[in-house]
Coordinates of C-alpha atoms and ligand atoms in Angstrom, one line a residue:
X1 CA 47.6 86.8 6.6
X2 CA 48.1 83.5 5.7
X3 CA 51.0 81.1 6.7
X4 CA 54.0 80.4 4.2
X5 CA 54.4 77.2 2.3
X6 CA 52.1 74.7 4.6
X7 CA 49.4 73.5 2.9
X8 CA 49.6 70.5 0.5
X9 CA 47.3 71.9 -2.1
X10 CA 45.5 75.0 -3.0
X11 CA 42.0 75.6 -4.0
X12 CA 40.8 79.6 -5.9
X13 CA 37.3 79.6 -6.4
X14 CA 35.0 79.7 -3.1
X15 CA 31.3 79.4 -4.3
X16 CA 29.4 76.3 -3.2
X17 CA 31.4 73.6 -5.1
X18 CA 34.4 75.0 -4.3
X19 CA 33.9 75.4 -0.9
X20 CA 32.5 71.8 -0.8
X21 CA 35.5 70.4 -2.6
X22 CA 38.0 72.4 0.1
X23 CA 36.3 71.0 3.1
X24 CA 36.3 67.3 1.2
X25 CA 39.8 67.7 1.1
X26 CA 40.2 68.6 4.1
X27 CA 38.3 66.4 5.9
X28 CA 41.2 63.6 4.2
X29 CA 43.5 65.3 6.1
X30 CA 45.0 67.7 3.5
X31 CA 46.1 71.4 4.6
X32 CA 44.5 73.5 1.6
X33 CA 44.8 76.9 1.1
X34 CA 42.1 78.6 -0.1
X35 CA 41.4 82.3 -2.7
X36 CA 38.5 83.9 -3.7
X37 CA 38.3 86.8 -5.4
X38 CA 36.4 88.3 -2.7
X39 CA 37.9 88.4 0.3
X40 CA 34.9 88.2 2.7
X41 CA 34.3 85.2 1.5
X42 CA 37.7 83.6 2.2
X43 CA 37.2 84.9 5.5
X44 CA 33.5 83.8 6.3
X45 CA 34.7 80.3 5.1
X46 CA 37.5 79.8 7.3
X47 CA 35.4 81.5 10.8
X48 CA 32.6 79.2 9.9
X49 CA 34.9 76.2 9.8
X50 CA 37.4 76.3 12.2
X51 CA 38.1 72.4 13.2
X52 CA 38.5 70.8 9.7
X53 CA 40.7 67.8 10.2
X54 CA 43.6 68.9 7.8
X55 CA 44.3 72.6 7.8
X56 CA 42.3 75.5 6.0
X57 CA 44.4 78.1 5.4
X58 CA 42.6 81.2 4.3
X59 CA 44.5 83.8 2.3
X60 CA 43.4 87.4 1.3
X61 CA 45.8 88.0 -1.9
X62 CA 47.1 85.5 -4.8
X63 CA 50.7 86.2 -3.9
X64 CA 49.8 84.9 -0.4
X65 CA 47.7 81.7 -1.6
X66 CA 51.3 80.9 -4.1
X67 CA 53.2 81.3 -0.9
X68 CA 51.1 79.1 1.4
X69 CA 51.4 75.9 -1.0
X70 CA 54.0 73.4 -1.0
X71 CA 56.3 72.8 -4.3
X72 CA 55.7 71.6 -7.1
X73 CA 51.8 73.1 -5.8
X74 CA 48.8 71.5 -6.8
X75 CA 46.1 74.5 -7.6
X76 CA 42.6 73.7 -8.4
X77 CA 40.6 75.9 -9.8
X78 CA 36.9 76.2 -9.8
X79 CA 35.5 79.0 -12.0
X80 CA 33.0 79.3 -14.4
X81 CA 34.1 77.9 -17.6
X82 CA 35.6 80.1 -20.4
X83 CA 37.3 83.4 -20.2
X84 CA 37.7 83.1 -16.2
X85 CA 40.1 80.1 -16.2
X86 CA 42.3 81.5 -18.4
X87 CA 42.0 85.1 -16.6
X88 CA 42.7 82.9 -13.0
X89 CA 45.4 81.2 -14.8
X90 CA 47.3 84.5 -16.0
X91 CA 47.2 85.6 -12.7
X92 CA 48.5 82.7 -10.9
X93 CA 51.6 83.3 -13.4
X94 CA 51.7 87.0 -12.4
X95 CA 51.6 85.9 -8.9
X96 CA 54.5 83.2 -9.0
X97 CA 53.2 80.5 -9.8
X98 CA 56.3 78.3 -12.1
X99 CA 56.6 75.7 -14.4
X100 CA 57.1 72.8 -11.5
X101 CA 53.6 73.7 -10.6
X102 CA 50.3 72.3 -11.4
X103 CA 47.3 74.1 -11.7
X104 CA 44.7 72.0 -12.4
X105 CA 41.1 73.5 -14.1
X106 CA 38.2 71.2 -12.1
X107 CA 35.4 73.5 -13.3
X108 CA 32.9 72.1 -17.1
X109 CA 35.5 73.1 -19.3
X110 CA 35.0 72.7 -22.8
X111 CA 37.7 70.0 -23.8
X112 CA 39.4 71.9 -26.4
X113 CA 40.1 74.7 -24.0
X114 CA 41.8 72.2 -21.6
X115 CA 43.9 71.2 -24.7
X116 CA 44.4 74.5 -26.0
X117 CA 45.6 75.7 -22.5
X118 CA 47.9 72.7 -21.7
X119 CA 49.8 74.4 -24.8
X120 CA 49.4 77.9 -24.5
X121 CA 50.7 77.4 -20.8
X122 CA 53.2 75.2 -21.1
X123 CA 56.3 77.4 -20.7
X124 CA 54.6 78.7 -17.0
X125 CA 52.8 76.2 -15.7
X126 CA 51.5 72.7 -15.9
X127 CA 48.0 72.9 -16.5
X128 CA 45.9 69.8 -16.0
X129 CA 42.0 69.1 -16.2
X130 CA 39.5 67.5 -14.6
X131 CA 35.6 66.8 -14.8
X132 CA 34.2 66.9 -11.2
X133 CA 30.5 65.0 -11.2
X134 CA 28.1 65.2 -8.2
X135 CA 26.9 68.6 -7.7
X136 CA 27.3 69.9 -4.5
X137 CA 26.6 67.1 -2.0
X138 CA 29.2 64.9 -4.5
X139 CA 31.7 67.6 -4.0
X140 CA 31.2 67.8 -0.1
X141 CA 31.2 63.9 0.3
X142 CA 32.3 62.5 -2.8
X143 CA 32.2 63.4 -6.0
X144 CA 33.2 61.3 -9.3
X145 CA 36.5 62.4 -11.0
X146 CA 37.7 62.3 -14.4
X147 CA 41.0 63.6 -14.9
X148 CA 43.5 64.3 -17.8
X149 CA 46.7 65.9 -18.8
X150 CA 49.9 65.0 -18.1
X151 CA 50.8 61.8 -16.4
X152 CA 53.5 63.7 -14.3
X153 CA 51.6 66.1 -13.2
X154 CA 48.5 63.3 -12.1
X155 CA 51.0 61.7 -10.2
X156 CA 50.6 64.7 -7.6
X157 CA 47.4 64.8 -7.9
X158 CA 46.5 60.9 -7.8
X159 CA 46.5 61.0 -3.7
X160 CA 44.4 64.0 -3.0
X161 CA 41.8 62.6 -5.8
X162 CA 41.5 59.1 -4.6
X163 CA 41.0 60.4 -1.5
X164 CA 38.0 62.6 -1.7
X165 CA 36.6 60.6 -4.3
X166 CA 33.0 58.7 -3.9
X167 CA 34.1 55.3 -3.0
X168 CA 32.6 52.1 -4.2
X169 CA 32.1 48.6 -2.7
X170 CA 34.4 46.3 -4.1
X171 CA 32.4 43.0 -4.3
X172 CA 28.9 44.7 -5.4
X173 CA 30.3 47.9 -7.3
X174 CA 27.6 50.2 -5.1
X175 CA 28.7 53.4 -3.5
X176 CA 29.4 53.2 -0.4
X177 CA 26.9 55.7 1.5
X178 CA 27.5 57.5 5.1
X179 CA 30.4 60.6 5.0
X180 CA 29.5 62.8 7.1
X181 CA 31.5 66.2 7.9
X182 CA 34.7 65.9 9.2
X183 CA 34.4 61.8 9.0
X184 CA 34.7 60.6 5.5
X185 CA 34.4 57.1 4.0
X186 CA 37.9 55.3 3.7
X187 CA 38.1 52.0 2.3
X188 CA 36.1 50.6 -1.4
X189 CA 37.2 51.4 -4.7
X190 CA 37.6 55.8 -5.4
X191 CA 35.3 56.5 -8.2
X192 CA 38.1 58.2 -9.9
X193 CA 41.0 57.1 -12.4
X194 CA 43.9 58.9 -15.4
X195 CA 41.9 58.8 -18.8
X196 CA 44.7 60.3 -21.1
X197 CA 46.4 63.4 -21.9
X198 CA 45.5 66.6 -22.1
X199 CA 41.3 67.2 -22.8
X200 CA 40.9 63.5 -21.7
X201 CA 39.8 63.9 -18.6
X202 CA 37.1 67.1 -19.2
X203 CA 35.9 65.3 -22.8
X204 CA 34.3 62.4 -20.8
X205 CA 33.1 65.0 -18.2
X206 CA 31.1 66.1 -21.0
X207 CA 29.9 62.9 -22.8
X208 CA 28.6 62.3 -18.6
X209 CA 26.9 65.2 -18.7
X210 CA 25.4 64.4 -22.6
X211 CA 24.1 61.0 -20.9
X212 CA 22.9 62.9 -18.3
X213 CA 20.9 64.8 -20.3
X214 CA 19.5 62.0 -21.8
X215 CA 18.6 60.1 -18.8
X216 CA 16.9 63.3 -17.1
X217 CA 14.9 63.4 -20.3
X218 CA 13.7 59.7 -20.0
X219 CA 12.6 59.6 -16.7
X220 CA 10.7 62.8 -17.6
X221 CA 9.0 61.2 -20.2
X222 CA 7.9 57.8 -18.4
X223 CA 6.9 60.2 -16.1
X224 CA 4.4 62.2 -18.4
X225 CA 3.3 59.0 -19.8
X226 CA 2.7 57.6 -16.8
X227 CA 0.1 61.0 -15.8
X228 CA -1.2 61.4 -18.7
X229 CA -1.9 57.9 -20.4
X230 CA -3.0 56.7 -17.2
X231 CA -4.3 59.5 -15.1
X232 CA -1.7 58.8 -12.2
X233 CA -0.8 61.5 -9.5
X234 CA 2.4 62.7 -8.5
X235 CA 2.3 60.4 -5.1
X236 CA 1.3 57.5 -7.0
X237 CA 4.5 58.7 -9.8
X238 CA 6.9 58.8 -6.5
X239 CA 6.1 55.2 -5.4
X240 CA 6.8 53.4 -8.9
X241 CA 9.5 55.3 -9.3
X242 CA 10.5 54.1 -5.7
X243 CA 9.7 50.5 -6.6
X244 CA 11.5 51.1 -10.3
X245 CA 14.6 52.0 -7.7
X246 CA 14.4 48.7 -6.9
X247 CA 15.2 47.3 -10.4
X248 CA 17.6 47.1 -13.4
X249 CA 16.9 50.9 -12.9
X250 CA 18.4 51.5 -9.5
X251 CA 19.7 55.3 -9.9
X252 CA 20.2 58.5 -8.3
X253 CA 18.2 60.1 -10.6
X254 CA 15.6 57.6 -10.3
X255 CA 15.5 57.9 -6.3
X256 CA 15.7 61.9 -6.6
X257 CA 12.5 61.5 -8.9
X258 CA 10.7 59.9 -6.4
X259 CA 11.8 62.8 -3.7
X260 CA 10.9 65.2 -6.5
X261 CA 7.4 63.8 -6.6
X262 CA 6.4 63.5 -3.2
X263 CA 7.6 67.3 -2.8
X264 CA 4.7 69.7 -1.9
X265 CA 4.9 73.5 -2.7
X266 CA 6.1 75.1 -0.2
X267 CA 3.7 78.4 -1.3
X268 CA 0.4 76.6 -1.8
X269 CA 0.7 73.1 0.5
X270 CA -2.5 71.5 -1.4
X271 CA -0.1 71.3 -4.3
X272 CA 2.7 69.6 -5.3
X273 CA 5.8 71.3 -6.4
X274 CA 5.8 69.3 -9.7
X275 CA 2.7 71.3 -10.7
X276 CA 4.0 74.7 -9.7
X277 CA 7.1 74.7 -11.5
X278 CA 7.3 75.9 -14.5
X279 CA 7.7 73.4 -17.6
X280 CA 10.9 75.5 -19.4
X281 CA 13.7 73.8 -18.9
X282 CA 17.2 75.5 -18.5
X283 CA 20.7 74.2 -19.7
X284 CA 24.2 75.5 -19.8
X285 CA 25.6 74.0 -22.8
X286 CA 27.6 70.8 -21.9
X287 CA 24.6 68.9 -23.5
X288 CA 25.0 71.1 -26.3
X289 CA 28.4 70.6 -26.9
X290 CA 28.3 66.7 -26.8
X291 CA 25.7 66.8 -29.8
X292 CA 27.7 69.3 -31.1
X293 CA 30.8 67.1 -31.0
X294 CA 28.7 63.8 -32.1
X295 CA 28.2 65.8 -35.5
X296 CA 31.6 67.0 -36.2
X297 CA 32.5 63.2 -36.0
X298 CA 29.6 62.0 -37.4
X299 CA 28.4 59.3 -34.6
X300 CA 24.6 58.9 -34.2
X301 CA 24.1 59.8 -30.9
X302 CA 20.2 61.1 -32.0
X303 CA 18.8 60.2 -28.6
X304 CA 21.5 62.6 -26.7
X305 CA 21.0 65.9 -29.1
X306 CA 17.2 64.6 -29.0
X307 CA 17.4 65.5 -25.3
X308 CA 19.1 69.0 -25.6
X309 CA 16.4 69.7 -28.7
X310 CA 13.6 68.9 -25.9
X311 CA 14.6 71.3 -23.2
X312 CA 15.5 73.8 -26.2
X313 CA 11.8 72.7 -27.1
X314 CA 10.5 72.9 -23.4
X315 CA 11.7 76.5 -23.3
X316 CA 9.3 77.8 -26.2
X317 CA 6.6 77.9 -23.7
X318 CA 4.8 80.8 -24.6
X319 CA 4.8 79.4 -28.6
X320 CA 3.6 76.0 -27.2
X321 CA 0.9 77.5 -25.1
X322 CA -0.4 79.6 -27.7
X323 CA 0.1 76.1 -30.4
X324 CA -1.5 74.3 -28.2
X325 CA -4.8 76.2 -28.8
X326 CA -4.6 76.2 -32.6
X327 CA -2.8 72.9 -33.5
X328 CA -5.1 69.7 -32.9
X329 CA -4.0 66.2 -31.9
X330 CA -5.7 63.1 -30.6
X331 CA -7.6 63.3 -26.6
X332 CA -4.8 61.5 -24.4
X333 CA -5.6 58.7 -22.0
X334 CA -6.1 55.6 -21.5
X335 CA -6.6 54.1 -17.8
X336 CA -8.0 50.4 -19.0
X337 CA -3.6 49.7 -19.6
X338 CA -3.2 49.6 -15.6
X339 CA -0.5 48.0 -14.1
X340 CA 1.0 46.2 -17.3
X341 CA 1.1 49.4 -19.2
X342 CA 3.4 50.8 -15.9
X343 CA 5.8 47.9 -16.5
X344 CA 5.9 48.6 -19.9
X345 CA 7.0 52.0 -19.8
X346 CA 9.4 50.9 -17.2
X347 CA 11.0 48.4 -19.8
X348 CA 10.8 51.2 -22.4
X349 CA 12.8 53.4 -19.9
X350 CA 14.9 50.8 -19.6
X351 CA 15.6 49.9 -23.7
X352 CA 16.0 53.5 -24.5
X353 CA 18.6 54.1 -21.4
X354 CA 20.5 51.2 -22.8
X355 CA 20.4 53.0 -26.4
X356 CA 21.4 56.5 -24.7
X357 CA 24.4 55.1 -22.7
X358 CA 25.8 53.0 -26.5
X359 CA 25.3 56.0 -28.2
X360 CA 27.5 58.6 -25.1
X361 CA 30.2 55.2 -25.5
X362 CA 30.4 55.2 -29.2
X363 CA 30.9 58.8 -29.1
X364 CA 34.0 58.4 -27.0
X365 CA 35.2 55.7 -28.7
X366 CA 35.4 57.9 -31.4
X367 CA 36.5 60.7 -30.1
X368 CA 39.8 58.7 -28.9
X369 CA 40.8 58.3 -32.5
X370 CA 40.6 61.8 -33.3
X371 CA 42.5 63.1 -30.6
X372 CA 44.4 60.3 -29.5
X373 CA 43.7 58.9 -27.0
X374 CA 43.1 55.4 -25.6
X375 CA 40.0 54.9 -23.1
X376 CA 39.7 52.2 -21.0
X377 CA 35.8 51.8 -21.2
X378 CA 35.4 49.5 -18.3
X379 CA 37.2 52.2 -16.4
X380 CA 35.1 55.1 -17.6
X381 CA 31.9 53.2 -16.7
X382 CA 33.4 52.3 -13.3
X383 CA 34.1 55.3 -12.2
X384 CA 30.7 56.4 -12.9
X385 CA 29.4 54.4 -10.3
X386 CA 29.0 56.6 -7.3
X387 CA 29.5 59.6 -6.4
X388 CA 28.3 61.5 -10.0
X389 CA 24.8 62.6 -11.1
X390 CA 24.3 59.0 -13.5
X391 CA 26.2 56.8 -11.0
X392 CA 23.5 53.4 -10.9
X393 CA 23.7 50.2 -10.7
X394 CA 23.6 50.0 -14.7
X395 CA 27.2 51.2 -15.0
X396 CA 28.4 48.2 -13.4
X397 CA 26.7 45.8 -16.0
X398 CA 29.3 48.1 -18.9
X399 CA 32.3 47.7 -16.4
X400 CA 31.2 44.0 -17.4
X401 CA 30.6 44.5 -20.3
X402 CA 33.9 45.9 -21.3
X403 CA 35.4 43.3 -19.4
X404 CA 33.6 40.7 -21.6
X405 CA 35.2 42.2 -24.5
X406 CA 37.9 45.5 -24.1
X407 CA 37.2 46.3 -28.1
X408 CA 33.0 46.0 -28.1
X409 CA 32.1 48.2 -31.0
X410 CA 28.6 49.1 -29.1
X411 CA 26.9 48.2 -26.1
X412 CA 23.9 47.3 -27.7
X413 CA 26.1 43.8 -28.8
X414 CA 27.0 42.8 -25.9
X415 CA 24.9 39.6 -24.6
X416 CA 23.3 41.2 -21.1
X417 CA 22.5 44.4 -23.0
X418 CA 21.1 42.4 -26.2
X419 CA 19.1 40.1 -23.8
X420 CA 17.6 43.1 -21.6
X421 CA 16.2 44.7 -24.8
X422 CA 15.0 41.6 -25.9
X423 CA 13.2 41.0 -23.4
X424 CA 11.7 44.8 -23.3
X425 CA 11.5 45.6 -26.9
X426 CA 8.0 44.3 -27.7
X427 CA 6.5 46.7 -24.5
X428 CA 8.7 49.6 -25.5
X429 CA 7.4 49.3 -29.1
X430 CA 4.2 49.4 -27.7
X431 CA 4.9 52.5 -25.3
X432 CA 6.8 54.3 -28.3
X433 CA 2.8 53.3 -30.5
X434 CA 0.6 54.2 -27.8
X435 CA 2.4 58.0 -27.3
X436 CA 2.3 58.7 -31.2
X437 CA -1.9 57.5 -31.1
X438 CA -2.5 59.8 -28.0
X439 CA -0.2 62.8 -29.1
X440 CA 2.2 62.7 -26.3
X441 CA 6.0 63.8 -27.0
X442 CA 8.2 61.2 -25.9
X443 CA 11.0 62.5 -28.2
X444 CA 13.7 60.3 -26.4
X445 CA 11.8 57.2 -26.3
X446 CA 11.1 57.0 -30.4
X447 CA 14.6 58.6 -31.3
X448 CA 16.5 55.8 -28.9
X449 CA 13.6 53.3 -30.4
X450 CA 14.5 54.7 -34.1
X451 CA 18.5 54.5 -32.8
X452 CA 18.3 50.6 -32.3
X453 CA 16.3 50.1 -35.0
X454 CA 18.5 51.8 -37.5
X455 CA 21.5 50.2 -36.1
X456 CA 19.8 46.1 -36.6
X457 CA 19.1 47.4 -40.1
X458 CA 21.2 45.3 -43.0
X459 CA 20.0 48.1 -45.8
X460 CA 19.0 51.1 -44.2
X461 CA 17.0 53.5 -47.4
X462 CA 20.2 55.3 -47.4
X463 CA 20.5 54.3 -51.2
X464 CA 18.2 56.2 -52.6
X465 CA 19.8 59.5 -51.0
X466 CA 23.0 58.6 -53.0
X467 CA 20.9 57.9 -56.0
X468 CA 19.3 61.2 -55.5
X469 CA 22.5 63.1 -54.7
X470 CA 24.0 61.6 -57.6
X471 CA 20.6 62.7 -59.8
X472 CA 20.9 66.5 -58.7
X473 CA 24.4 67.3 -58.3
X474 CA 26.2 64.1 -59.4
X475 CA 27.7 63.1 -56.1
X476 CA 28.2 59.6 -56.8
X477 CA 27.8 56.6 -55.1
X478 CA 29.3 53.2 -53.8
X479 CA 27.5 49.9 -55.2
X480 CA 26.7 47.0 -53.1
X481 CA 28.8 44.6 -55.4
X482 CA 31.7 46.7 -55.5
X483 CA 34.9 47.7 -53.3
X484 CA 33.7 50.3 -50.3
X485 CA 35.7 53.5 -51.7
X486 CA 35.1 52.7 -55.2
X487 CA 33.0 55.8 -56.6
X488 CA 30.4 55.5 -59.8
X489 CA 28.0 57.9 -61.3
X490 CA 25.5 57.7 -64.4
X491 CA 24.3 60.5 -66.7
X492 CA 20.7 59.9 -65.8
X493 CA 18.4 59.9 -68.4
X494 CA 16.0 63.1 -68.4
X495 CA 17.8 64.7 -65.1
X496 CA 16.2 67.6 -64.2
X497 CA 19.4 69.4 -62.2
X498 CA 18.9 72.4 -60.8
X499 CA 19.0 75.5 -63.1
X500 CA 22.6 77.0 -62.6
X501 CA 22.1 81.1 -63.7
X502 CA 24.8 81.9 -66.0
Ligands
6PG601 C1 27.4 67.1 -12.6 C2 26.5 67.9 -13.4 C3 26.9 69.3 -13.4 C4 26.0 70.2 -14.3 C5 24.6 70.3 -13.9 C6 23.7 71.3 -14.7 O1 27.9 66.1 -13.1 O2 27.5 67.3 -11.4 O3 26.5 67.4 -14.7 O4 28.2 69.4 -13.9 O5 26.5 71.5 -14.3 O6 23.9 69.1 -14.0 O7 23.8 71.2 -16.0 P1 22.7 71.9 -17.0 O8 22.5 73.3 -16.4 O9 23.3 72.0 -18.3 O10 21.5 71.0 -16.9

């Protein structure tokens, strides 16, 4: 049974994130109610902890968990994306559950949902949502948050947010490490802030995960350059990436690469776990959806789909092997490159993940016209620096960025970007040369190489696709020495147009 109307918030959803995201918020000192559809759960969860500092209060039915919250309630949910957050949602109505209340969906929700249900709810409830970055340690400890809806309705949620949020260090902009259970980090800045109304919140949640992508894709690919253009092993891969921790690079997903690498298998000790896993790699779709969204707006963000088509690639395994007997390609290798080749690949790292993070910001920046709203890029970059799976050091030098200049059209101009590739661009040219002449894929290293090469270009060869659009179907074309929006065509002499059957 639970207690009526004590807890200050309520959370429905009790597999690992959620449960890790109740005791956070507990652990701030905030009685929480908790639902899962199973009731065993519920109940395991609250026996296994009994002394949170703020109050879990377990409850077996929905009409219970309503009960047990405060008004106006703050509900988050955490359920697979999709059908189940509107089938939770319906039932929270049918449980009582009214219009002052605010239920708020924390789970990768596709940012149209979030604005369709802000709508289709509006007469019952207040329905809010939020991207939650950090997997399940960031949940526990402190995760980054990225919330959007209604202003109102963040205004009861600001407190327990900034709370459990990762925290960063004011002066340096690092996160701010040691939470342990039941003692969490106070003080620093909360990696968390309002983007905007409605999908606001779960849109960048996406573009986050798109970068994420990206950068996962990267590191993967230094790393196979690394082993097979110069023979390294998988302890010698974990300490560069170790030492690359300790540049411009300084990451989580850099130091969890170094973990990775040092891993053995478990199964077969002589081995490392790199080895025994197999190369296929999975994806649930948020990766997807950003390239998705990049070309319904038209913004060339090449390097991020480039990193969905690879793990779509990845997954062929069985076509690859069987390719990989047929199809020939040049003997890779190359161990005479040493210890400059390792620093180049680092700066080519570095130059593409520049590229990737330009291309996830130009993305948003669009994406604000077309559903109006107004980001505060600085803000989105800060609040990316701890606690989620891209927080580095690198997000500090956009907060600057941004600060520099609130309207910067794309990273790539501003003068610490501009002067980092600079100064890499001549090694990762080389890197990007020396994978096409030994035949190893490094899809996100060319297409970021081919994305800043495009955008330096004056006259891209773009004209003669009008010219031959114009041939075929008479599609027209802009001149360089006229208006932009000023439209021509010519009857060109001897066309051969396609043959239209009567
Ligand atoms: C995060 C992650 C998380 C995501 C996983 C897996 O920010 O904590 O982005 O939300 O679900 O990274 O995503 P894929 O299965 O698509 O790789």
């Amino acid at each position: 049974m639970s207690e009526s109307g004590v807890a200050q918030v309520g959370l429905i959803g009790l597999a690992v994130m959620g449960k890790n995201l109740a005791l956070n918020i507990a652990d701030h000192g905030f009685d929480i109610a908790v639902f899962n559809r199973t009731t065993a759960i519920t109940q395991e969860f609250i026996r296994e902890n009994p002394n949170t500092p703020g109050k879990l209060v377990g409850c077996d039915t929905l009409a219970d968990f309503v009960l047990a919250i405060k008004k106006p309630r703050v509900i988050i949910i955490l359920v697979k994306a999709g059908a189940a957050v509107d089938a939770v949602t319906q039932q929270l109505i049918d449980a009582g559950v009214d219009k002052s209340d605010i239920v708020i969906d924390a789970g990768n929700s596709l940012w149209t949902d979030t604005i369709r249900c802000e709508k289709q709810y509006a007469e019952k409830l207040k329905f809010f949502g939020s991207g939650v970055s950090g997997g399940e340690l960031g949940a526990r400890f402190g995760p980054s948050l990225m919330p959007g809806g209604d202003p109102e309705s963040w205004k009861h949620l600001k407190p327990i947010w900034e709370a459990i949020a990762a925290k960063v260090d004011p002066k340096t902009g690092k996160p701010i490490p040691g939470a342990e259970p039941g003692k969490p980090v106070t003080g620093g800045v909360p990696c968390t802030a309002y983007l905007g109304p409605d999908g606001a919140g779960h849109y960048v949640k996406m573009v986050h995960n798109g970068i994420e992508y990206v950068d996962m894709q990267l590191i993967s690919e230094a790393y196979f350059l690394l082993r097979h253009l110069l023979g390294l092993t998988p302890p010698d891969l974990a300490e560069i990436f170790s030492q690359w921790n300790l540049t411009e690079l300084d990451s989580y997903l850099i130091e969890i690469t170094a973990d990775v690498l040092q891993q053995r298998d478990p199964a077969k000790p002589r081995k490392y776990l790199v080895d025994s896993i197999l190369d296929a790699a999975g994806q649930k779709g948020t990766g997807k959806w950003t390239s998705t969204s990049a070309l319904d707006m038209g913004v060339p963000a090449n390097s991020i789909a480039e990193a969905v088509f690879a793990r779509c690639m990845s997954a062929l395994k069985e076509e690859r092997v069987a390719a990989s007997k047929k199809l020939r390609g040049p003997k890779a290798g190359n161990k005479k490159h040493g210890k400059k080749m390792i620093e180049a690949i680092r700066q080519a790292l570095f130059c593409s993940k520049i590229c990737a993070y330009a291309q996830g910001f130009q993305l948003m920046f669009q994406a604000q016209q077309e559903y109006h709203w107004k980001f505060d890029f600085g803000t989105i970059a800060s609040i990316w620096r701890g606690g989620c799976i891209i927080r580095a050091g690198f997000l500090q030098k956009i907060t600057d960025a941004y600060t520099r200049d609130p309207k910067l059209v794309n990273l790539l101009m501003d003068p610490y970007f501009r002067k980092q590739i600079q100064n890499g661009q001549d090694q990762w040219r080389q890197v990007v040369a020396l994978a096409a002449q030994n035949g190893i894929a490094a899809p996100a290293f060319m297409s970021a190489l081919a994305y800043y090469d495009s955008y330096r270009t004056a006259v891209l060869p773009a004209s003669l696709i009008q010219a031959q659009r114009d041939y075929f179907g008479a599609h027209t074309y802009e001149r360089v020495d006229q208006a932009r929006g000023k439209f021509f065509h010519i009857d060109w002499p001897d066309a051969k147009r396609p043959q239209i059957e009567a």
